Amino acid sequence: MASQPFSGVLVPVLTPFTAAGEPDPVRFVSFCRFLLDQGADGLAIFGTTSEANSMSAGERMTLLDRLVAAGVPPAKLMPGAGACSITEAATLIRHAVGHGCGGALMLPPFYYKGMSDDGLYAFISGVIERVGSAALRLFLYHIPPVAQVPFSLDLVGRLIKAYPTTVVGLKDSSGDWSNTAALLDAFPGFAVFPGSEVFLLDGLRKGGAGCITATGNVNVPGIRKVYENWRTSQADALQNEITTVRKAIQAYPMVPALKRIVAHFHDDPDWAAVRPPMTALTEAQSAALLADLAKLGFTLGDRRREADE
Amino acid sequence: MASQPFSGVLVPVLTPFTAAGEPDPVRFVSFCRFLLDQGADGLAIFGTTSEANSMSAGERMTLLDRLVAAGVPPAKLMPGAGACSITEAATLIRHAVGHGCGGALMLPPFYYKGMSDDGLYAFISGVIERVGSAALRLFLYHIPPVAQVPFSLDLVGRLIKAYPTTVVGLKDSSGDWSNTAALLDAFPGFAVFPGSEVFLLDGLRKGGAGCITATGNVNVPGIRKVYENWRTSQADALQNEITTVRKAIQAYPMVPALKRIVAHFHDDPDWAAVRPPMTALTEAQSAALLADLAKLGFTLGDRRREADE
């Protein structure tokens, strides 16, 4: 199994939009710095939580250009390269590799449903061949509740076997612990990241690499505590704390809820904006969400430094 | 209700790929001409059958450029503009309008599932506003078995009301006649095209505009006969004939099967190539399909002129 640079708590970074609905590189750079300053081990920009598929390939590449130009270390970045065509996925990944990103996170092609593993294999393989770079570290993105197209255990095994130095990990957003456990059992050394911190401790105890989780956008310090202390006697109590926060947030539509929380704690109401087809929380939902979090004593945690201060 | 230029038999044109897996504009132009010569009333290029979402936006726009440059009448074209982002959908539609295409066919954003009608409305509305052209004739593309995101009756009604001269029709690929019938009942004058010729006669009898059907790639003459004779006593018998052909073909994966049929009847084996994640039919499937069609006495029909002769 090839070396890969990621472990710990990775954040699929929310994307800020301007009032006119355009991606906002200034607030994006600032927020990425904030997350790293809070202790995030990596930034999985352009994921599902990032509304990446609500942006064109060009918009995503421009944001990455701006991030790297601003001095955010590319080695910490694992850009998503979600696309339904081999050509667009290859363009996005080539761009990420060109910037020296630590890795890239790749959805299966998600328009056609019920495709065979042979077809999905040909797609991923086609992208890897088109990118044609020994520097690529590719992470598969398994999120059947949204993509509706899975990476089966068999397909993952075939890809690792064919591309052992390239296909080095997987984000498992199935929400199904038994799938995560099966991956960890089947592929020792392969970097498996549960897509929710709810499974962080269970994952670490079974050889998992950490987690890539939406709520990292608002709770890096809490989640990091579990990662730092997972071998200690406090681990279960710390895990319970972050699971409680997660459950409070996911009682609402996740992305709008996270953006509302960021808007609140960063004192920047414009952060609440989402791009269609998502819709922002209603005022009533926002008030209820913030009240729920207040009851838990939740804040953004130990902020080492506010990037915008 | 606004005027719209389409009626009759529209074909979501198959896209030929080269041996290297690139879209082949030469064979694409030739095939589009062949379909028009066979009597197709319009070409809904870049649909699901076209593997459009397996091509980047740039690849699609290049094919359209080549088609128009070759003299295929833009008024006959209804390019698909399937995209998950407002920005990419607007780019594709602006490009089609710029070429003077008769219309554009638009999927809902299909990555995120379970979005509200408000969110989907904001997406479609956002695209229309960004395109900002009175010349646009937009057709909604309802294909829940693939997109997994529907255009509800209520949403269609809201869009027609807000954009009466722009949102002028819909392709219903739900495969659910009751949905097609409900649309025809709810929106008289709105151009509803069933996504299969199986519903052509029923649709016409209820005020439908024709059909946009995958099997048009291989059976324009047969399907046109139903359209030309739907008020006559032969209509039901003619409908039965095309339904029988359709069912023989859809016993196999539709796109690879159609490409295999084109490869056979156009004496061009390379036509069988599909782009991943699709896979070509096996040799056994191909032989069985062609045998099934031979039993029905099926040929490509009354070819008025072979474009490549």
XYZ file of C-alpha atoms in Angstrom:
618
model
C 0.000 0.000 0.000
C 1.353 3.395 -0.965
C 2.112 6.158 1.450
C -0.616 8.756 1.679
C -0.403 12.049 3.490
C -3.704 12.256 5.362
C -4.865 11.233 8.797
C -6.905 12.788 11.574
C -9.759 15.237 11.129
C -10.422 16.452 7.601
C -13.061 19.040 6.810
C -15.176 19.148 3.643
C -15.101 22.927 3.621
C -18.303 24.919 3.184
C -18.206 27.277 0.204
C -19.237 30.889 0.832
C -21.293 32.644 -1.844
C -21.671 36.341 -2.421
C -25.056 38.063 -2.323
C -25.084 37.675 -6.118
C -24.630 33.912 -5.775
C -21.003 33.702 -6.881
C -18.341 31.705 -5.004
C -16.447 34.129 -2.751
C -12.706 33.380 -2.810
C -11.837 35.940 -0.115
C -14.092 34.461 2.533
C -13.201 30.966 1.328
C -9.467 31.532 1.904
C -10.158 33.116 5.271
C -12.353 30.216 6.372
C -9.850 27.579 5.221
C -7.154 29.314 7.275
C -9.477 29.405 10.269
C -10.095 25.656 10.032
C -6.390 24.867 9.772
C -5.705 27.194 12.699
C -8.317 25.305 14.687
C -6.355 22.119 14.098
C -7.927 20.562 11.024
C -5.510 17.984 9.633
C -6.662 18.471 6.085
C -9.230 20.232 3.955
C -11.393 18.140 1.675
C -12.576 21.154 -0.284
C -15.232 20.627 -2.990
C -17.155 17.824 -1.354
C -20.880 17.316 -0.927
C -20.926 19.722 2.017
C -19.093 22.264 -0.129
C -21.928 22.338 -2.683
C -19.164 21.492 -5.142
C -21.537 19.984 -7.636
C -23.489 23.238 -7.583
C -20.385 24.884 -9.082
C -18.933 24.500 -12.551
C -15.517 22.910 -12.973
C -14.134 26.359 -13.759
C -15.508 27.872 -10.549
C -13.944 25.086 -8.495
C -10.557 25.444 -10.162
C -10.573 29.200 -9.635
C -11.237 28.735 -5.912
C -8.344 26.277 -5.666
C -6.069 28.657 -7.565
C -6.943 31.408 -5.103
C -6.404 29.172 -2.079
C -2.946 28.099 -3.191
C -2.008 31.632 -4.254
C -2.951 32.784 -0.752
C -0.417 30.398 0.742
C -2.639 27.623 2.093
C -0.378 24.542 1.947
C -1.422 22.321 -0.990
C -0.247 19.232 0.897
C -3.176 19.797 3.280
C -5.716 19.820 0.453
C -7.805 16.936 -0.879
C -10.042 18.596 -3.481
C -13.150 16.764 -4.586
C -13.312 15.947 -8.264
C -16.930 14.986 -8.594
C -17.950 14.767 -12.229
C -20.014 12.504 -14.439
C -17.560 12.516 -17.332
C -14.083 11.053 -17.501
C -12.900 14.210 -19.222
C -14.120 16.652 -16.569
C -12.950 14.469 -13.679
C -9.505 14.196 -15.306
C -9.349 17.964 -15.823
C -10.166 18.628 -12.168
C -7.689 16.057 -10.872
C -4.902 17.155 -13.208
C -5.422 20.683 -11.918
C -5.207 19.509 -8.293
C -2.077 17.455 -8.956
C -0.558 20.415 -10.761
C -0.967 22.455 -7.597
C 0.722 19.742 -5.545
C -2.398 18.849 -3.585
C -1.946 16.000 -1.132
C -4.717 14.038 -2.777
C -7.991 14.171 -4.651
C -11.379 12.775 -3.657
C -13.383 11.220 -6.440
C -17.063 10.419 -6.688
C -18.219 7.675 -9.002
C -19.978 8.997 -12.127
C -23.398 9.692 -10.655
C -25.815 10.388 -13.487
C -26.453 6.881 -14.806
C -27.732 4.461 -12.194
C -27.311 0.714 -12.036
C -24.027 0.690 -13.961
C -21.884 -2.424 -13.575
C -18.671 -2.550 -11.564
C -16.908 -3.118 -14.884
C -18.243 0.198 -16.154
C -17.333 2.038 -12.956
C -13.892 0.467 -12.998
C -13.387 1.619 -16.599
C -14.400 5.124 -15.592
C -12.003 5.433 -12.634
C -9.258 3.703 -14.551
C -9.860 6.007 -17.522
C -9.479 9.060 -15.315
C -6.275 7.780 -13.707
C -4.793 7.007 -17.121
C -5.752 10.413 -18.502
C -4.212 12.190 -15.524
C -1.135 10.025 -15.948
C 0.735 11.280 -12.886
C 2.703 9.208 -10.393
C 2.097 12.043 -7.916
C -1.647 11.410 -7.756
C -3.037 10.060 -4.486
C -6.654 9.223 -5.153
C -9.329 8.774 -2.505
C -12.623 7.168 -3.512
C -15.788 8.850 -2.314
C -18.506 6.362 -1.364
C -21.746 8.222 -0.651
C -24.634 6.082 -1.891
C -27.365 8.095 -0.105
C -26.583 11.026 -2.417
C -24.698 9.700 -5.445
C -26.924 6.591 -5.602
C -23.939 4.848 -7.178
C -21.754 2.812 -4.819
C -18.137 1.735 -4.705
C -18.624 -1.946 -3.913
C -16.023 -3.772 -1.851
C -15.103 -5.789 -4.909
C -14.613 -2.673 -7.047
C -12.448 -1.032 -4.378
C -10.305 -4.164 -4.253
C -9.866 -4.217 -8.026
C -8.823 -0.568 -8.085
C -6.317 -0.967 -5.243
C -4.833 -3.986 -6.991
C -4.517 -2.224 -10.344
C -3.290 1.110 -8.952
C -1.630 0.365 -5.601
C 0.350 3.605 -5.469
C -2.553 5.770 -6.656
C -5.775 4.468 -5.109
C -4.808 4.900 -1.475
C -7.960 5.643 0.476
C -11.705 6.061 0.680
C -14.215 8.312 2.370
C -17.142 6.200 3.518
C -20.264 8.352 3.735
C -22.611 5.401 3.544
C -23.598 6.024 7.144
C -23.320 2.252 7.476
C -20.726 1.197 10.015
C -20.758 -2.380 8.778
C -19.502 -1.156 5.396
C -16.697 0.839 7.006
C -15.751 -2.162 9.123
C -15.761 -4.436 6.076
C -13.420 -2.044 4.218
C -11.044 -1.904 7.183
C -11.043 -5.679 7.423
C -10.579 -6.235 3.708
C -7.851 -3.675 2.995
C -5.359 -3.226 5.840
C -3.231 -0.130 5.273
C -5.795 1.434 2.953
C -6.818 4.812 4.416
C -10.492 4.593 5.333
C -12.170 7.755 6.593
C -15.727 7.467 7.903
C -17.798 10.358 6.546
C -19.090 11.220 10.005
C -17.391 11.732 13.349
C -20.071 9.510 14.854
C -17.868 6.608 13.704
C -14.528 8.226 14.521
C -13.671 6.266 17.658
C -14.970 2.960 16.312
C -12.981 3.591 13.150
C -9.736 4.432 14.960
C -10.030 1.315 17.128
C -10.260 -0.750 13.962
C -7.386 0.928 12.084
C -9.262 3.814 10.460
C -7.333 6.907 9.392
C -9.557 9.511 11.054
C -12.686 11.064 9.589
C -13.778 13.519 6.918
C -16.819 15.150 8.356
C -19.194 17.989 7.484
C -19.514 19.105 11.091
C -15.772 19.687 11.123
C -16.761 23.059 9.681
C -17.996 24.032 13.145
C -16.408 21.572 15.548
C -12.768 20.818 14.703
C -11.602 21.221 18.323
C -14.145 18.759 19.729
C -13.519 16.175 17.051
C -9.747 16.588 17.319
C -10.005 15.803 21.041
C -11.331 12.352 20.234
C -8.588 11.836 17.690
C -5.888 12.928 20.137
C -7.224 10.886 23.053
C -8.663 7.805 21.443
C -6.385 5.435 23.312
C -7.205 7.011 26.687
C -9.964 6.345 29.191
C -11.673 9.601 28.238
C -12.235 8.471 24.658
C -15.806 7.235 24.974
C -16.950 10.304 26.896
C -15.352 12.609 24.332
C -16.936 10.629 21.505
C -20.332 10.951 23.181
C -19.918 14.720 23.282
C -19.237 15.100 19.585
C -21.942 12.604 18.662
C -24.431 14.686 20.660
C -23.441 17.848 18.783
C -23.617 16.039 15.452
C -27.098 14.761 16.163
C -28.318 18.211 17.170
C -27.112 19.634 13.864
C -28.248 16.849 11.599
C -31.793 17.234 12.861
C -31.784 20.053 10.256
C -30.754 19.993 6.602
C -26.997 19.638 7.072
C -25.420 22.180 4.709
C -27.816 25.073 5.377
C -27.572 24.307 9.099
C -23.778 24.405 9.101
C -23.755 27.635 7.114
C -26.199 29.162 9.576
C -23.948 28.183 12.466
C -20.906 29.671 10.746
C -22.882 32.850 9.995
C -23.764 33.111 13.682
C -20.405 32.409 15.272
C -18.364 34.293 12.671
C -20.759 37.256 12.851
C -21.230 37.193 9.097
C -24.889 36.745 8.090
C -23.995 36.330 4.408
C -22.423 32.963 5.241
C -25.932 31.502 5.483
C -26.388 31.727 1.712
C -26.593 28.465 -0.203
C -26.752 27.928 -3.919
C -29.870 26.374 -5.456
C -31.108 23.635 -5.412
C -30.382 23.985 -1.699
C -32.422 26.438 0.326
C -31.380 28.306 3.454
C -32.970 27.467 6.791
C -36.077 29.451 7.661
C -35.814 31.968 10.477
C -37.721 29.582 12.731
C -35.387 26.697 11.914
C -32.345 28.908 12.472
C -33.575 30.037 15.870
C -34.408 26.478 16.909
C -31.027 25.158 15.747
C -29.073 27.831 17.622
C -31.212 27.260 20.715
C -30.541 23.518 20.512
C -26.803 24.177 20.340
C -26.913 26.733 23.154
C -28.552 24.120 25.373
C -25.531 21.893 24.717
C -23.187 24.755 25.624
C -21.796 24.565 22.085
C -19.446 27.228 20.739
C -16.937 27.073 17.908
C -14.538 25.691 20.474
C -10.983 26.625 21.377
C -10.243 29.018 18.590
C -6.510 29.295 18.419
C -6.771 32.330 16.210
C -9.578 33.900 14.260
C -8.304 34.245 10.716
C -10.344 37.381 10.213
C -9.193 39.114 13.377
C -48.769 29.680 -23.799
C -45.856 30.636 -26.039
C -45.271 29.290 -29.483
C -42.717 26.524 -29.616
C -41.217 25.006 -32.694
C -41.307 21.266 -32.005
C -43.788 18.525 -32.692
C -43.671 14.980 -33.997
C -40.810 12.546 -33.576
C -37.677 13.888 -31.914
C -34.558 11.788 -31.484
C -32.136 11.999 -28.543
C -29.194 11.342 -30.809
C -26.591 8.717 -29.918
C -23.068 10.111 -29.677
C -20.357 8.234 -31.592
C -16.965 7.882 -29.931
C -13.632 7.210 -31.583
C -11.516 4.178 -30.728
C -9.634 6.482 -28.327
C -12.900 7.348 -26.550
C -13.317 10.886 -27.890
C -16.596 12.245 -29.288
C -16.461 11.932 -33.072
C -17.904 15.026 -34.744
C -17.666 13.636 -38.277
C -19.804 10.565 -37.605
C -22.060 12.659 -35.368
C -22.849 15.125 -38.158
C -23.365 12.299 -40.606
C -25.739 10.485 -38.262
C -27.747 13.618 -37.479
C -28.226 14.183 -41.213
C -29.300 10.579 -41.638
C -31.950 10.943 -38.923
C -33.328 14.143 -40.441
C -33.346 12.506 -43.855
C -35.318 9.637 -42.365
C -37.953 12.125 -41.296
C -37.024 13.013 -37.705
C -38.844 16.231 -36.789
C -36.132 17.342 -34.406
C -32.916 16.247 -32.767
C -32.724 16.312 -28.998
C -28.948 15.969 -28.999
C -27.170 15.601 -25.632
C -29.828 13.665 -23.796
C -29.559 10.585 -21.594
C -29.363 8.336 -24.661
C -26.588 10.570 -26.009
C -24.379 9.848 -22.992
C -24.303 13.633 -22.680
C -23.474 13.526 -19.007
C -20.487 11.357 -19.847
C -19.091 14.354 -21.762
C -17.758 17.628 -20.402
C -19.592 20.840 -21.184
C -16.785 21.739 -23.577
C -17.101 18.475 -25.498
C -20.834 19.016 -25.883
C -20.427 22.584 -27.094
C -17.793 21.541 -29.620
C -20.121 18.909 -31.076
C -22.901 21.491 -31.399
C -20.497 23.940 -33.065
C -19.548 21.276 -35.589
C -23.158 20.333 -36.270
C -24.208 23.902 -36.976
C -21.056 24.582 -39.011
C -21.937 21.552 -41.144
C -25.269 23.116 -42.023
C -27.675 21.100 -39.872
C -30.545 23.557 -39.244
C -30.365 24.885 -35.668
C -34.138 25.283 -35.579
C -34.347 21.471 -35.595
C -32.088 21.156 -32.549
C -33.080 20.857 -28.896
C -29.732 20.332 -27.124
C -29.784 18.901 -23.646
C -28.262 21.111 -20.967
C -27.945 18.641 -18.143
C -25.773 20.047 -15.362
C -25.795 20.168 -11.585
C -24.731 23.812 -11.371
C -26.626 26.906 -12.404
C -23.464 28.254 -13.981
C -22.765 25.268 -16.226
C -26.421 24.885 -17.240
C -26.539 28.595 -18.121
C -23.331 28.307 -20.155
C -24.715 25.381 -22.155
C -28.068 27.035 -22.780
C -26.545 30.392 -23.710
C -24.406 28.548 -26.229
C -27.445 26.787 -27.711
C -29.441 30.024 -27.902
C -26.451 31.724 -29.517
C -26.574 29.138 -32.284
C -30.277 29.761 -32.795
C -31.342 26.331 -31.587
C -35.086 25.777 -31.550
C -34.992 24.953 -27.868
C -33.019 23.469 -25.005
C -33.862 20.503 -22.807
C -33.002 20.878 -19.159
C -32.587 18.302 -16.440
C -33.120 19.284 -12.833
C -29.878 19.510 -10.831
C -29.356 15.820 -10.129
C -26.590 15.474 -7.546
C -28.413 16.427 -4.357
C -31.500 14.343 -3.667
C -34.628 15.296 -1.772
C -34.338 19.003 -2.556
C -37.521 21.049 -2.161
C -39.557 22.386 -5.058
C -38.531 25.848 -3.860
C -34.880 24.921 -4.353
C -35.495 23.390 -7.762
C -37.543 26.419 -8.773
C -34.704 28.720 -7.712
C -32.284 26.665 -9.787
C -34.331 26.724 -13.021
C -35.240 30.339 -12.475
C -31.587 31.195 -11.813
C -30.558 29.598 -15.092
C -33.269 31.402 -17.079
C -32.272 34.733 -15.538
C -28.579 34.146 -16.232
C -29.273 33.236 -19.854
C -31.477 36.309 -20.092
C -32.703 35.723 -23.635
C -36.223 36.171 -24.940
C -35.281 33.707 -27.677
C -34.962 30.794 -25.244
C -37.542 28.028 -25.503
C -36.929 25.761 -22.557
C -38.150 22.194 -22.248
C -38.036 20.511 -18.843
C -36.644 17.008 -18.700
C -38.468 14.784 -16.218
C -36.631 11.477 -15.866
C -36.877 10.357 -12.251
C -35.676 6.785 -12.882
C -32.245 8.204 -13.759
C -32.011 11.724 -12.335
C -33.800 10.659 -9.128
C -35.001 14.261 -8.910
C -38.473 14.962 -10.297
C -40.266 17.934 -11.798
C -43.470 17.781 -9.790
C -46.724 18.944 -11.358
C -46.768 21.855 -8.961
C -43.228 22.914 -9.875
C -43.993 22.714 -13.602
C -47.036 24.904 -13.042
C -45.041 27.516 -11.127
C -42.397 27.662 -13.848
C -44.946 28.015 -16.658
C -46.677 30.787 -14.731
C -43.456 32.688 -14.059
C -41.924 32.179 -17.529
C -44.838 31.640 -19.923
C -42.865 32.485 -23.056
C -39.775 30.516 -22.009
C -40.889 27.319 -20.273
C -42.858 25.844 -23.151
C -42.639 22.088 -22.877
C -41.517 18.950 -21.103
C -40.115 15.557 -21.939
C -41.709 12.991 -19.673
C -39.392 10.008 -19.283
C -41.032 8.855 -16.079
C -42.350 5.817 -17.929
C -45.579 6.544 -16.046
C -48.482 7.283 -18.356
C -50.567 8.667 -15.491
C -47.982 11.419 -15.017
C -48.026 12.279 -18.735
C -51.813 12.345 -18.699
C -51.850 14.570 -15.612
C -49.482 17.059 -17.319
C -51.644 17.125 -20.452
C -54.746 17.705 -18.338
C -53.156 20.383 -16.178
C -51.407 22.456 -18.849
C -53.288 22.642 -22.147
C -51.064 24.055 -24.879
C -47.874 23.114 -23.023
C -45.826 20.801 -25.267
C -45.628 17.426 -23.550
C -43.478 14.763 -25.178
C -43.573 11.256 -23.720
C -40.043 9.898 -23.478
C -41.028 6.669 -25.219
C -42.969 5.922 -28.386
C -44.919 3.359 -26.382
C -47.059 6.310 -25.263
C -47.070 8.129 -28.616
C -50.622 7.316 -29.723
C -52.113 7.731 -26.252
C -50.296 11.043 -25.991
C -51.468 12.345 -29.366
C -55.066 11.421 -28.564
C -54.811 13.507 -25.417
C -53.123 16.551 -27.003
C -49.472 15.495 -26.725
C -46.913 17.055 -29.051
C -45.280 13.820 -30.251
C -42.475 11.952 -28.547
C -38.751 12.219 -27.864
C -37.575 8.671 -27.907
C -34.276 6.791 -27.740
C -35.384 4.189 -30.261
C -35.858 7.003 -32.764
C -32.154 6.436 -33.379
C -33.078 3.240 -35.203
C -36.772 3.515 -36.036
C -37.757 7.011 -37.177
C -39.787 5.698 -40.144
C -41.904 3.334 -38.030
C -42.545 5.914 -35.331
C -43.292 8.638 -37.889
C -45.981 6.367 -39.399
C -47.885 6.466 -36.128
C -47.505 10.222 -35.960
C -48.716 10.676 -39.537
C -51.642 8.287 -39.220
C -52.785 8.701 -35.654
C -56.285 9.826 -36.624
C -56.780 6.887 -39.006
C -58.078 3.378 -38.455
C -54.539 1.995 -38.835
C -53.240 3.877 -35.811
C -53.537 1.119 -33.224
C -51.953 -1.490 -35.479
C -49.065 0.847 -36.303
C -48.607 1.652 -32.619
C -48.489 -2.065 -31.815
C -45.712 -2.523 -34.349
C -43.455 0.134 -32.861
C -44.232 -0.959 -29.322
C -43.134 -4.496 -30.258
C -39.825 -3.213 -31.640
C -39.286 -1.022 -28.576
C -39.840 -3.931 -26.215
C -37.421 -6.135 -28.134
C -34.710 -3.506 -27.806
C -35.318 -2.514 -24.203
C -34.879 -6.117 -23.115
C -31.187 -5.109 -23.312
C -29.376 -2.113 -21.804
C -30.846 0.615 -24.012
C -27.898 2.773 -25.080
C -25.424 -0.061 -25.817
C -28.210 -1.934 -27.612
C -29.062 1.029 -29.827
C -25.409 1.608 -30.632
C -25.023 -2.053 -31.536
C -27.993 -1.819 -33.894
C -26.580 1.302 -35.527
C -23.190 -0.402 -35.860
C -24.874 -3.332 -37.609
C -27.153 -1.506 -40.013
C -24.687 1.266 -40.814
C -21.883 -1.283 -41.314
C -19.660 0.594 -38.859
C -18.555 -1.600 -35.936
C -16.994 1.361 -34.110
C -20.478 2.747 -33.483
C -20.917 0.126 -30.754
C -18.459 1.954 -28.484
C -19.868 3.567 -25.344
C -18.119 5.741 -22.830
C -17.682 4.515 -19.248
C -19.555 4.031 -16.953
C -21.588 2.328 -19.687
C -20.332 -0.934 -21.116
C -20.909 -2.327 -24.595
C -23.093 -5.388 -25.076
C -21.285 -8.704 -24.976
C -21.000 -10.650 -28.216
C -23.690 -13.037 -26.982
C -26.051 -10.163 -26.137
C -25.369 -8.537 -29.500
C -26.134 -11.734 -31.403
C -29.311 -12.309 -29.399
C -30.509 -8.724 -29.916
C -29.943 -8.815 -33.657
C -31.643 -12.210 -33.850
C -34.643 -10.857 -31.900
C -34.921 -7.952 -34.335
C -34.496 -10.190 -37.381
C -37.421 -12.300 -36.145
C -39.532 -9.118 -36.193
C -38.373 -8.357 -39.743
C -36.840 -5.153 -38.430
C -34.563 -3.016 -40.583
C -33.670 0.657 -40.311
C -36.819 1.281 -42.360
C -37.444 3.379 -45.416
C -34.186 5.178 -45.688
C -34.813 8.164 -47.879
C -31.114 8.736 -48.286
C -28.050 7.432 -46.515
C -26.095 10.480 -45.448
C -22.831 8.637 -45.913
C -23.593 7.289 -49.377
